Coordinates of C-alpha atoms in Angstrom, one line a residue:
X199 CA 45.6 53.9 43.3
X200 CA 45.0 50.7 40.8
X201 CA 46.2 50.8 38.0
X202 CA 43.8 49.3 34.9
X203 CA 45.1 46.2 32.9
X204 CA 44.4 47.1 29.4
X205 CA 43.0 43.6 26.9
X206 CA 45.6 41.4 25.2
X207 CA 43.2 41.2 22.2
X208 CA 40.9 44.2 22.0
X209 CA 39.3 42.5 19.0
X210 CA 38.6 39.6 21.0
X211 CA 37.0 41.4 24.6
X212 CA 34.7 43.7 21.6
X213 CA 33.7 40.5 20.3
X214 CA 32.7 38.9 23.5
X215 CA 30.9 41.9 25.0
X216 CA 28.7 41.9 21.7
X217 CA 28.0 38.4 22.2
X218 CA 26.9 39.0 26.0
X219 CA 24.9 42.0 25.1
X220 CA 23.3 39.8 22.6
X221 CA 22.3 37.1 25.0
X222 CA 21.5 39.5 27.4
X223 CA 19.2 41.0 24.9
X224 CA 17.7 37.5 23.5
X225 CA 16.6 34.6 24.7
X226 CA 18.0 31.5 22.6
X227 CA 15.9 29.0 21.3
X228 CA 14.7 26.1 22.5
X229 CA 12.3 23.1 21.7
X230 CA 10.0 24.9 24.3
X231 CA 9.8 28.0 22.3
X232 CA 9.5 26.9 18.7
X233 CA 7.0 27.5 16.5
X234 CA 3.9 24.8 16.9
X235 CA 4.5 24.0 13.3
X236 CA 8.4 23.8 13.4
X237 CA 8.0 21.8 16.3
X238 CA 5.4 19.7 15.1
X239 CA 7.8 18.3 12.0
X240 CA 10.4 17.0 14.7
X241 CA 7.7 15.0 17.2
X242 CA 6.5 13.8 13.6
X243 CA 10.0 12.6 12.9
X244 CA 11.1 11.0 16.1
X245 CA 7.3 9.4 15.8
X246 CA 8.1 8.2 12.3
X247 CA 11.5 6.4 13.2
X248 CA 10.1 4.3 16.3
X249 CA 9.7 0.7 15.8
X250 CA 9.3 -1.3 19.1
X251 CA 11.2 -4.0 20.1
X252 CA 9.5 -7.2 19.6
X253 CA 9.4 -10.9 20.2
X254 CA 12.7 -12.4 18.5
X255 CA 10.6 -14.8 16.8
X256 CA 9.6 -12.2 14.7
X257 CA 12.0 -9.5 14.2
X258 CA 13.4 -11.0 11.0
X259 CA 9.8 -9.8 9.3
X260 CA 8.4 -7.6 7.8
X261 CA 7.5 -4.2 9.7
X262 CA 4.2 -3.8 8.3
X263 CA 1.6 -2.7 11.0
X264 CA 3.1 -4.6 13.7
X265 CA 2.2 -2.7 17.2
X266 CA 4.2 -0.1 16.8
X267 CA 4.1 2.6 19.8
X268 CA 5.0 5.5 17.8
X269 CA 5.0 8.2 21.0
X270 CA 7.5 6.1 22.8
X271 CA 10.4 8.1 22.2
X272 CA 8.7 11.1 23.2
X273 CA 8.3 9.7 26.9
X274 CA 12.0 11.1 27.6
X275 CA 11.1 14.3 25.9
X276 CA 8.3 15.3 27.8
X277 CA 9.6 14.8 31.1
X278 CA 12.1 17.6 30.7
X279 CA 9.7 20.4 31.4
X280 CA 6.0 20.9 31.8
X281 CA 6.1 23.1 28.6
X282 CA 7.1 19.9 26.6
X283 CA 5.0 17.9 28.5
X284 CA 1.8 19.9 27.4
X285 CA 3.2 19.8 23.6
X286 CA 4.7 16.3 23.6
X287 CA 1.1 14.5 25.3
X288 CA -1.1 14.9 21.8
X289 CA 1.8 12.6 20.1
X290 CA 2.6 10.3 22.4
X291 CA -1.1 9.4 23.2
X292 CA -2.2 10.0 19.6
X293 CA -1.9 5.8 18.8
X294 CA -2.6 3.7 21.8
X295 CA -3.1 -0.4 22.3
X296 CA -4.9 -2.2 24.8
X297 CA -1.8 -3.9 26.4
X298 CA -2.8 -2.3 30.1
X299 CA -5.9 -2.1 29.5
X300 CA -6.7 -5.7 29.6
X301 CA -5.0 -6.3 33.0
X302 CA -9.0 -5.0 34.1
X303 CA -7.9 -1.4 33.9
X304 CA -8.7 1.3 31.6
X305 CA -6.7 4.2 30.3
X306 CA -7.3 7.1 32.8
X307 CA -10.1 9.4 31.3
X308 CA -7.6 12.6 31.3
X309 CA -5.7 11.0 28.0
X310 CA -8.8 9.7 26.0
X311 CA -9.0 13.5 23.9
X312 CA -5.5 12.4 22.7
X313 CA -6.5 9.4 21.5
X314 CA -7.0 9.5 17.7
X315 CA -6.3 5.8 17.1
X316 CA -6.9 2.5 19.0
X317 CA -5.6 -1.0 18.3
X318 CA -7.6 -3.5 20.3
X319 CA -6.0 -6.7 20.1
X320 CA -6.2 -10.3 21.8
X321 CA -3.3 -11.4 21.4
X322 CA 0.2 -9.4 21.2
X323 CA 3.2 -9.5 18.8
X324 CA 5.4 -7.7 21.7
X325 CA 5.7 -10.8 24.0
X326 CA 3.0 -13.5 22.9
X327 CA 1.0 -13.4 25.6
X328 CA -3.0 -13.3 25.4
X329 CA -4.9 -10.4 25.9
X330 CA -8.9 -9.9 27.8
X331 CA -11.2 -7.2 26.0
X332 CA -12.3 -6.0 29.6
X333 CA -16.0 -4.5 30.0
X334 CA -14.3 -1.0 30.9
X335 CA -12.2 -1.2 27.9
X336 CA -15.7 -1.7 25.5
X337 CA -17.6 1.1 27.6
X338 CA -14.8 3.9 27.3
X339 CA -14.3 3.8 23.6
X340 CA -17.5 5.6 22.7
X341 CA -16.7 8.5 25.2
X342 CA -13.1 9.1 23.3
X343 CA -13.9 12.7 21.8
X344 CA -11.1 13.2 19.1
X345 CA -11.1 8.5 18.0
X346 CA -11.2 8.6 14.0
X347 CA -9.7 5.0 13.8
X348 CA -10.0 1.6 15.4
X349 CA -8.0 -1.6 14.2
X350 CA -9.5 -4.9 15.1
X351 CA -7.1 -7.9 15.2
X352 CA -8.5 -11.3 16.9
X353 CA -8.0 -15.0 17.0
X354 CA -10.9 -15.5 17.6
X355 CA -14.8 -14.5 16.2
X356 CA -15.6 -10.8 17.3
X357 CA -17.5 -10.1 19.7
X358 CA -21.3 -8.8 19.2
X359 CA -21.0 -6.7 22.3
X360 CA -17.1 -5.0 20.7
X361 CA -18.9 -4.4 17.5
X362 CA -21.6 -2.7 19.0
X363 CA -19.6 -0.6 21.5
X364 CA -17.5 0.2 18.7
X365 CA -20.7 1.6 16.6
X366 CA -21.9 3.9 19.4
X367 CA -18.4 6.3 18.6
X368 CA -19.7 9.7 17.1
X369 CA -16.4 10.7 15.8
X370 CA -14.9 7.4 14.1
X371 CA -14.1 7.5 10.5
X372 CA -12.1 4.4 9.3
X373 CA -12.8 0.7 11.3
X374 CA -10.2 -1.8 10.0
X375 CA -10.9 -5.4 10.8
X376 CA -8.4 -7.7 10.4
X377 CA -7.6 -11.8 10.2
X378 CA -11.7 -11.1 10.5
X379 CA -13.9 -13.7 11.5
X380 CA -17.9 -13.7 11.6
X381 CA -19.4 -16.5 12.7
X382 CA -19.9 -16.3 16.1
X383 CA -22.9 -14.7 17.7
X384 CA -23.6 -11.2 16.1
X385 CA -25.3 -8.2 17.8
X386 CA -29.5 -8.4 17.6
X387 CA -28.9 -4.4 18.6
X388 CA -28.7 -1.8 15.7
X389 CA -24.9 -0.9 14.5
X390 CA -25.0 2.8 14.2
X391 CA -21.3 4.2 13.2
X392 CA -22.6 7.7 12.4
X393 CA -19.7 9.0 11.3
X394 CA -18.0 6.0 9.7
X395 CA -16.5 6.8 5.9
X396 CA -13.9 3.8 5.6
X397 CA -14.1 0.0 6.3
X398 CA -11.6 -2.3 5.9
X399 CA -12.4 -6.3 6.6
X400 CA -9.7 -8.2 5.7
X401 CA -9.4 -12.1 6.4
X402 CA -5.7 -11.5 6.3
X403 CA -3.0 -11.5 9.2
X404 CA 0.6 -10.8 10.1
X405 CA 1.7 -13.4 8.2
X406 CA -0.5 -14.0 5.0
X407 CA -3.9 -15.2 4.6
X408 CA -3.8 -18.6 6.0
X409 CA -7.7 -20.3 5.7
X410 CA -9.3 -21.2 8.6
X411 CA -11.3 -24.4 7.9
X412 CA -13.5 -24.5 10.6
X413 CA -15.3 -21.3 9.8
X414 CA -19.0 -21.8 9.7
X415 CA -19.7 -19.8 6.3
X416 CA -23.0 -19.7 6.3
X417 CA -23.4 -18.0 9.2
X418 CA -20.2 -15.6 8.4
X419 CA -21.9 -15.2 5.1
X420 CA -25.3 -13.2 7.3
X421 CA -23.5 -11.7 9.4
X422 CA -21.1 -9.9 7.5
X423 CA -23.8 -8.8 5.1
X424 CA -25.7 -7.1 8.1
X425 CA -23.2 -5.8 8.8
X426 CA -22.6 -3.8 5.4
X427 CA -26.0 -3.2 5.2
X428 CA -25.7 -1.2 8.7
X429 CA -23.2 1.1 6.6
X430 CA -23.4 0.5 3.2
X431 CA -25.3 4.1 2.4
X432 CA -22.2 6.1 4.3
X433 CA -19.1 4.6 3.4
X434 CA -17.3 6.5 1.0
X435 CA -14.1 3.7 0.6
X436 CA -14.7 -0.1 1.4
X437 CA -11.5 -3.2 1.2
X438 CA -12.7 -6.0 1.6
X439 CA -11.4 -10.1 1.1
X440 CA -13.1 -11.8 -1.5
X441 CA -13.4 -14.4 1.1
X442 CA -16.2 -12.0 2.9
X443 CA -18.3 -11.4 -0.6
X444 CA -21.6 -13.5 -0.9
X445 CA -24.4 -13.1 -3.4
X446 CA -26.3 -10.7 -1.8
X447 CA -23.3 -8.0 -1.9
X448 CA -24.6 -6.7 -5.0
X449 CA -27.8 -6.1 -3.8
X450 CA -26.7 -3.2 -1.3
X451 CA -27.0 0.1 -1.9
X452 CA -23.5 2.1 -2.2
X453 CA -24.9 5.3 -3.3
X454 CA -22.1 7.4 -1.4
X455 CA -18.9 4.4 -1.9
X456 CA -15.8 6.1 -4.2
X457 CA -13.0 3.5 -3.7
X458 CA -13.5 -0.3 -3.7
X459 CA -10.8 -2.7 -3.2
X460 CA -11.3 -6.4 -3.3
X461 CA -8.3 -8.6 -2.0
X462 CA -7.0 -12.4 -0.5
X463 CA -9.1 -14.7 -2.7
X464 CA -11.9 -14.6 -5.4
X465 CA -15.3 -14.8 -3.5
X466 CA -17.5 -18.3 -3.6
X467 CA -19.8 -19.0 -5.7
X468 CA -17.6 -16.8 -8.4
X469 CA -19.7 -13.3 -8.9
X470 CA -18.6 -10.8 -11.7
X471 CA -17.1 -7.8 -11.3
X472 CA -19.7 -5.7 -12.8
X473 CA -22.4 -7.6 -10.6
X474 CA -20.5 -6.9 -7.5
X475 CA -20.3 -2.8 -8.7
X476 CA -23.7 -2.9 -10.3
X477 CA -25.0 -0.5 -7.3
X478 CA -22.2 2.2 -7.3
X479 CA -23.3 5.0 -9.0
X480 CA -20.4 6.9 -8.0
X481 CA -17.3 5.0 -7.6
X482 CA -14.0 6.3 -8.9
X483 CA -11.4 3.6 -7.8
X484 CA -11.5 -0.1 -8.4
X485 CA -9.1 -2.9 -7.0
X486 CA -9.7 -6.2 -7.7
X487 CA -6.3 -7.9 -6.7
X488 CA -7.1 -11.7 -5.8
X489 CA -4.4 -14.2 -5.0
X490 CA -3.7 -18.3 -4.9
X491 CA -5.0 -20.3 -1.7
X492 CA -2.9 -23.4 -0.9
X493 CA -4.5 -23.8 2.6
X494 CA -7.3 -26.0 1.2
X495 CA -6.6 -29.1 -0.4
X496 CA -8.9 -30.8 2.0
X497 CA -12.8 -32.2 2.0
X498 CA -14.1 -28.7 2.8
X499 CA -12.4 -26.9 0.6
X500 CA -9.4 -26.8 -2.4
X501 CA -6.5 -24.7 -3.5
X502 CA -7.1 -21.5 -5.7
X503 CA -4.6 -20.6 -8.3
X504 CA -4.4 -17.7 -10.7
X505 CA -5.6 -17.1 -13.0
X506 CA -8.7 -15.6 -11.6
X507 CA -12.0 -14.5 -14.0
X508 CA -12.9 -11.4 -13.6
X509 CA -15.4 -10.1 -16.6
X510 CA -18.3 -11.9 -18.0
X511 CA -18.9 -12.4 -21.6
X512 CA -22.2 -10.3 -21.3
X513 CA -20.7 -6.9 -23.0
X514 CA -21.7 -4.7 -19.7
X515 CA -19.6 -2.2 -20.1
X516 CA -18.2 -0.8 -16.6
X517 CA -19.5 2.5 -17.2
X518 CA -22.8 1.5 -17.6
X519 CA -22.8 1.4 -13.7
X520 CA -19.8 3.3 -12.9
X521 CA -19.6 6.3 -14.9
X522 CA -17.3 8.0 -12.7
X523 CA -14.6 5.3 -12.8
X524 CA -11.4 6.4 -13.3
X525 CA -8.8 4.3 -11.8
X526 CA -8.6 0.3 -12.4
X527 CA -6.1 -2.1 -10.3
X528 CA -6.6 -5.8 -11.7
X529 CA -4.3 -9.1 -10.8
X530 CA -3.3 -12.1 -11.7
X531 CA -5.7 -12.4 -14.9
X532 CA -5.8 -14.4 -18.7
X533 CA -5.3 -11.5 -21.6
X534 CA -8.4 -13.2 -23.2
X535 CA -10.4 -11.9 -19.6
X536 CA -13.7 -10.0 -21.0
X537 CA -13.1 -7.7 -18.0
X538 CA -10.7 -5.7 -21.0
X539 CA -13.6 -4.9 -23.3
X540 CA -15.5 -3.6 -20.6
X541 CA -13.3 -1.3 -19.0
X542 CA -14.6 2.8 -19.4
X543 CA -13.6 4.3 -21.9
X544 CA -12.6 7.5 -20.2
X545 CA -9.8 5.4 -18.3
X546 CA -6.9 7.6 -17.2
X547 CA -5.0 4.7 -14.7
X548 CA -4.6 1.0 -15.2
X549 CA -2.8 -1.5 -12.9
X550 CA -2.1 -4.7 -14.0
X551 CA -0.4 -6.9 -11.2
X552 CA 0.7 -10.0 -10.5
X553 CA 0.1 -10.0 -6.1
X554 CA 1.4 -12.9 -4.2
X555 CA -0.1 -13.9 -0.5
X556 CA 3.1 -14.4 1.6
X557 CA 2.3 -17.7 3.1
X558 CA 5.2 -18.5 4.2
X559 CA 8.7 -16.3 4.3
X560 CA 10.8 -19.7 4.0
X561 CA 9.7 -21.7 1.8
X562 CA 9.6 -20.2 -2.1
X563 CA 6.6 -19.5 -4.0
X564 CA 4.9 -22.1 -6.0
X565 CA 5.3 -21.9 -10.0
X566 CA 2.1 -20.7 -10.6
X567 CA 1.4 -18.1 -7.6
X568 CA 1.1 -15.2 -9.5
X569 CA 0.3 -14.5 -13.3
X570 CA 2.6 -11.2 -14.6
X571 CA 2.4 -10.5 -18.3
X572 CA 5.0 -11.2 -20.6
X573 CA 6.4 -10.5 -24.5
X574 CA 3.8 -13.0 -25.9
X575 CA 0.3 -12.2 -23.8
X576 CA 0.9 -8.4 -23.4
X577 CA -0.2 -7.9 -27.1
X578 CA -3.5 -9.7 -26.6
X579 CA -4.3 -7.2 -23.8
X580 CA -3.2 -4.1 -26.0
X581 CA -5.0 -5.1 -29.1
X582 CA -8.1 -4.7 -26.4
X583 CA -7.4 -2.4 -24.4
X584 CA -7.2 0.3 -28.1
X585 CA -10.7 2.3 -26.7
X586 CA -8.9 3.5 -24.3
X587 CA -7.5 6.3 -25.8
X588 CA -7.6 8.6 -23.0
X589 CA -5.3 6.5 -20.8
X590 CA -2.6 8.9 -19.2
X591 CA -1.1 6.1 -16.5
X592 CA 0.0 2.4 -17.3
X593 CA 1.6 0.2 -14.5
X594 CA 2.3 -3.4 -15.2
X595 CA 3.9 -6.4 -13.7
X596 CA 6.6 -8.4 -16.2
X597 CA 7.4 -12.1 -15.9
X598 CA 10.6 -11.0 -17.7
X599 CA 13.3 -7.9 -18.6
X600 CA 11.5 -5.3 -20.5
X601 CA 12.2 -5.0 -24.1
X602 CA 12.1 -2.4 -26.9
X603 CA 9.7 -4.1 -28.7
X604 CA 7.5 -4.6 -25.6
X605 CA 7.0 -0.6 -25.2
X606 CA 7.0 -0.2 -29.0
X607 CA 3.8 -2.3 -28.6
X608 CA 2.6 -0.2 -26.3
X609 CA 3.2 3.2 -27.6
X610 CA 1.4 1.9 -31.0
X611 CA -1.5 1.1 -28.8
X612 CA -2.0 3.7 -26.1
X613 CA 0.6 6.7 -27.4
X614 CA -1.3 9.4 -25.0
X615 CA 0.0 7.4 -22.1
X616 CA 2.1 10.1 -19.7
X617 CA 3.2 8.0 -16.8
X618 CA 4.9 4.3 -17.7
X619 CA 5.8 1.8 -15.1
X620 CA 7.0 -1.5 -14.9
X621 CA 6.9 -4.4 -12.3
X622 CA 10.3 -6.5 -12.8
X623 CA 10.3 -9.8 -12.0
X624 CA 10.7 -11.4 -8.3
X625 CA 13.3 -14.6 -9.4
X626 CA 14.9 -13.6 -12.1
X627 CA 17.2 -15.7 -14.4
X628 CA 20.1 -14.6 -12.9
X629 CA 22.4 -15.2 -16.5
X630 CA 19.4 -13.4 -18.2
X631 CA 20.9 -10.3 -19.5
X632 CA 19.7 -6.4 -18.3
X633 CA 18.1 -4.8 -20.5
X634 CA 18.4 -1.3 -17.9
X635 CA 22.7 -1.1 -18.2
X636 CA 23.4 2.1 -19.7
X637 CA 26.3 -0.2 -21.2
X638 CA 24.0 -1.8 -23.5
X639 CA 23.6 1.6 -25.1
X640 CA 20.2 0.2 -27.1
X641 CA 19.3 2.6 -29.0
X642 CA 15.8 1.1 -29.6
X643 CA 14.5 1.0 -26.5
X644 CA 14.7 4.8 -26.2
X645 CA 13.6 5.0 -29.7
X646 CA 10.6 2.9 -28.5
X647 CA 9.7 5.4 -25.8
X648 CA 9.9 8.4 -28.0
X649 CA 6.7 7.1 -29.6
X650 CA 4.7 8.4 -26.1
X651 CA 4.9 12.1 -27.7
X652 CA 3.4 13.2 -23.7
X653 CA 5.3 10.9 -21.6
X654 CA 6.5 12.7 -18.7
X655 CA 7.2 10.0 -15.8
X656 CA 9.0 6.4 -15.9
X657 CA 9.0 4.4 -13.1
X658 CA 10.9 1.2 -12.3
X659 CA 10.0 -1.3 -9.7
X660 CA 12.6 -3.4 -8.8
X661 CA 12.8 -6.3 -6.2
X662 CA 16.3 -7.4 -6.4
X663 CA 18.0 -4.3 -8.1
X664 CA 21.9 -5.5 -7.7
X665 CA 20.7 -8.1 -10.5
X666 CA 19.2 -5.2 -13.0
X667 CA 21.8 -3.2 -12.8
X668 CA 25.5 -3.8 -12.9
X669 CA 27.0 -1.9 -9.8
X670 CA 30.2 0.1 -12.5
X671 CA 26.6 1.9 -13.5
X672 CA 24.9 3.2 -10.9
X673 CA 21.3 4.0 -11.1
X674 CA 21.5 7.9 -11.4
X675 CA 24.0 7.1 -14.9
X676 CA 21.1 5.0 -16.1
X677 CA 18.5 7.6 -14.9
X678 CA 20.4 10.3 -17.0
X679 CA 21.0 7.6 -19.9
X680 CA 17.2 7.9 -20.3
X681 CA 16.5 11.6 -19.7
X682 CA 18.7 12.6 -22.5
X683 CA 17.2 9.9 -24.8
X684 CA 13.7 10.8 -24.1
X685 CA 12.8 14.4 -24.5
X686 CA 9.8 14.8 -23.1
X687 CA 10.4 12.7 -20.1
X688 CA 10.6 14.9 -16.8
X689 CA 11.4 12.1 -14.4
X690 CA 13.0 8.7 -13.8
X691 CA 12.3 7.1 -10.8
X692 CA 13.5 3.4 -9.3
X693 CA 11.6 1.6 -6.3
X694 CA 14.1 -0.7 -4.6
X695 CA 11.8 -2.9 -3.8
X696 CA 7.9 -3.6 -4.1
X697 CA 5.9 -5.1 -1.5
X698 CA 4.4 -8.4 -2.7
X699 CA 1.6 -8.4 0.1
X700 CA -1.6 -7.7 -1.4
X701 CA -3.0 -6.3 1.5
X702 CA -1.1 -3.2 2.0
X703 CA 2.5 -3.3 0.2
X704 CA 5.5 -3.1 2.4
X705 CA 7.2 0.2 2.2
X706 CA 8.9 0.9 -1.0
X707 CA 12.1 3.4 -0.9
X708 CA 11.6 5.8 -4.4
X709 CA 14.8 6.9 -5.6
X710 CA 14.0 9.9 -8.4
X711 CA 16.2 11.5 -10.6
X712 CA 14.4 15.1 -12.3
X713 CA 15.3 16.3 -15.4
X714 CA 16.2 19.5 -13.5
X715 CA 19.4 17.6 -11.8
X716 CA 21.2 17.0 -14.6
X717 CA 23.4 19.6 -16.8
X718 CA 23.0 18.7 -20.3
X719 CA 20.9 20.1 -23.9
X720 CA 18.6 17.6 -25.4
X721 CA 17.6 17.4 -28.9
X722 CA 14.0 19.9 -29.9
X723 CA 12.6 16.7 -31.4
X724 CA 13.0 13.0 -31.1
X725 CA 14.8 10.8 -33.2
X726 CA 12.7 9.0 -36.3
X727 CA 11.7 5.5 -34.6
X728 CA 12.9 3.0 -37.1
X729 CA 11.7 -0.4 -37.2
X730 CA 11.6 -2.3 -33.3
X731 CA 14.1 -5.0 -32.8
X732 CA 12.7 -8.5 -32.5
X733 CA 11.5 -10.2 -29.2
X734 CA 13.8 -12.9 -28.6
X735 CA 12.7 -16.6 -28.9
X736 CA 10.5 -18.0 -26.2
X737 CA 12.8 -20.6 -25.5
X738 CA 15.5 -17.7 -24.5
X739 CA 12.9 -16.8 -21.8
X740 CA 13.2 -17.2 -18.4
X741 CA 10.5 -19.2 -17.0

């Protein structure tokens, strides 16, 4: 007869049959069996962390909108089971390129309901070879059942027969044409784009906008303005170059346009800006961010430097037009610019910026590539700007540090003001004192902010923080340094860095510190401001 063995550890043999029962009883989870939503956050975040591996030349760059193949790390993922495969195929084939299909193939017809965005390009960042826009490639794009976006980027003029394949989608929303030239042949054939709400023409490449002096404008000049008159009465958001504006722009008919951003350089012959918006009845967001052009200097052609002219002296009042306007994003402008007077005076957000075109990332910016405000032509502006007393967001761009008696300015002028933020400045004297150390302990500039009695946000834009802020304090000390100053204030946030390409700013890391985080009791009601301190002599400027 055998004799049983009883357990060494009882405790540990019940613990272990209860784990067996319970995988018995359960299957465990896997990537197969998630949620669709669960699941859908991690393909978003191995999407959002891809960035291919491109040509040396340019890996030192910037990473904005360079062909990125977001799905790519997916490929791995979807060839461990057909259940991931089926899940996994919507994200990898979501963003695709023409790379293959300019060797005189075309993407096989099973993947085109997964495309939702195409880049057509003729020439590729990955390894600098050139690229054919095959016949196949132009037929299949209007038989793509789920395309909502297309991004044009050519050496070369575009051609009639691309634009007019591209028209024939039914399902295409946003068309973004970029480094975009027009004067080649254009398409005698109707340009339908049925469903097209956004249009970007930009004149603007990888690098900066670098002019092209043997455009033929006249010709660019109709074509492009066919062109907007093919869509002009469906767009809903338009962002546009300058460079592409002629006279007859304000002669279109926007009646459905709610965004409008203007970029690269002013357009030629100069138009103002409430000609060019005279027919948009209902637009809601205005951009007008022009920049300098050193690529002239020749017979054709010269250089364009800030500042720019933007009103007129007429008295039109932007509301006259726009009655809807609410949001206002102007660069590199004089304080004595009409364009002030006439702003509505229902206002809630104004931008002032100071944009610089990138020419070149080597050599430094000329002197007078961008115009920020400073101490001595921000009070002009204010002293204008008083009708707008309904103004709850105020972003500006400073030549210098920010001082106490540069927001007491402010607060006299717009006190309903709710979200402040300032633009510090790209060089920097580097012996120029911080005005942001929690070690300075100036009173005043809290004092100064206390005069916004419904200022709730502060924002801080910094491009070269180690020289704002002295690394014994770190940010968060500074961010509660202002918190308990200011009692109304909810948040303090600091950007790292701000993008200085006008054409879509380069990714800008937010670090944000809520009231909520810290532990402390701040007074019911702010100090009494007493008198601001002084601005220091211009001479003590940096310049």
């Amino acid at each position: 007869m055998s004799q049983s063995t009883a357990p060494a550890n009882p405790t540990a043999a019940r613990d272990s049959g209860n784990r067996s029962s319970w995988l018995a009883g359960s299957s465990s989870p896997t990537l197969a069996t998630l949620p669709d939503d669960v699941l859908g956050v991690i393909l978003q975040i191995l999407c959002d962390e891809w960035l291919v591996d491109i040509h040396p030349k340019f890996r030192a760059q910037p990473r904005f909108d360079f062909e990125r193949c977001q799905g790519e790390y997916l490929l791995a993922l979807s060839s461990t089971c057909r259940a991931l495969r089926g899940q996994t195929m919507p994200w990898i084939f979501r963003e695709v390129y023409n790379w293959e299909a300019s060797r005189g193939t075309v993407w096989p017809v099973s993947l085109w309901p997964y495309f939702k965005t195409v880049h057509i390009r003729d020439r590729t960042a990955r390894n600098l070879r050139n690229l054919e826009i095959s016949a196949e490639t132009l037929n299949s794009l209007s038989m793509m059942p789920s395309l909502v976006k297309l991004t044009l980027r050519l050496e070369s003029c575009i051609p009639s027969d691309l634009l007019h394949a591209i028209s024939l989608s039914r399902s295409l929303l946003c068309l973004e044409i970029h480094q975009a030239r027009f004067d080649g042949e254009f398409s005698s054939s109707p340009l339908h784009f049925p469903a097209l709400e956004t249009l970007v023409m930009s004149t603007a490449g990888f690098w900066g906008v670098v002019g092209q002096e043997d455009v033929e404008r006249t010709e660019q000049a109709s074509n492009v303005d066919s062109l907007l008159k093919s869509v002009g009465d469906r767009l809903t958001e338009l962002r546009i170059s300058g460079d592409l504006i002629s006279t007859t722009f304000p002669s279109i008919a926007w009646s459905r346009l709610r965004t409008l951003v203007i970029t690269e350089h002013p357009p030629t012959p100069y138009i103002p800006v409430c000609d060019i918006v005279a027919n948009m009845p209902v637009l809601r967001r205005l951009e007008v961010l022009y920049t300098l052009d050193i690529t002239g200097d020749n017979a054709q052609r010269r250089s364009i430097f800030p500042p720019f002219h933007l009103g007129d002296e007429s008295g039109r009042a932007l509301s006259n037009c726009c009655p809807l306007l609410s949001v206002i994003n102007l660069g590199n402008l004089l304080p004595s610019d009409p364009i002030f007077a006439q702003l509505p005076p229902s206002l809630s957000s104004l931008h002032l910026r100071a944009p610089v075109d990138p020419y070149d990332y080597v050599k430094r910016f000329p002197r007078n590539a961008s115009r920020p405000f400073n101490e001595n032509t921000l009070p002009c502006v204010l002293h204008t700007l008083r009708h707008l007393q309904d103004l709850k967001e105020l972003c500006l761009d400073l030549e210098s540090f920010v001082h106490a008696a540069l927001i007491h300015h402010i607060g006299l002028a717009l006190p309903r003001i709710e979200v402040l933020e300032f633009g510090l400045p790209r060089y920097p004297c580097m012996s120029f004192p911080s005005r942001f150390n929690p070690a300075d302990r100036n009173p005043a500039i809290l004092t100064a902010l206390n005069l916004f009695s419904h200022i709730l946000h502060l924002r801080i834009v910094m491009n070269f923080p180690v020289i704002y802020f002295d690394r014994r304090y770190p940010r968060e000390v500074t961010a509660q340094w202002f918190l308990r100053g200011v009692p109304t204030l909810q948040t303090v946030s600091f950007a790292k860095m701000r993008g200085i390409y006008l054409s879509g700013f380069h990714e800008v890391s937010w670090e944000r510190w809520d009231r909520g985080v810290f532990d402390f009791v701040v007074p019911t009601s702010p100090p009494t401001p007493p008198p601001p301190e002084p601005l220091p002599p211009a001479e003590t400027l940096p310049h």
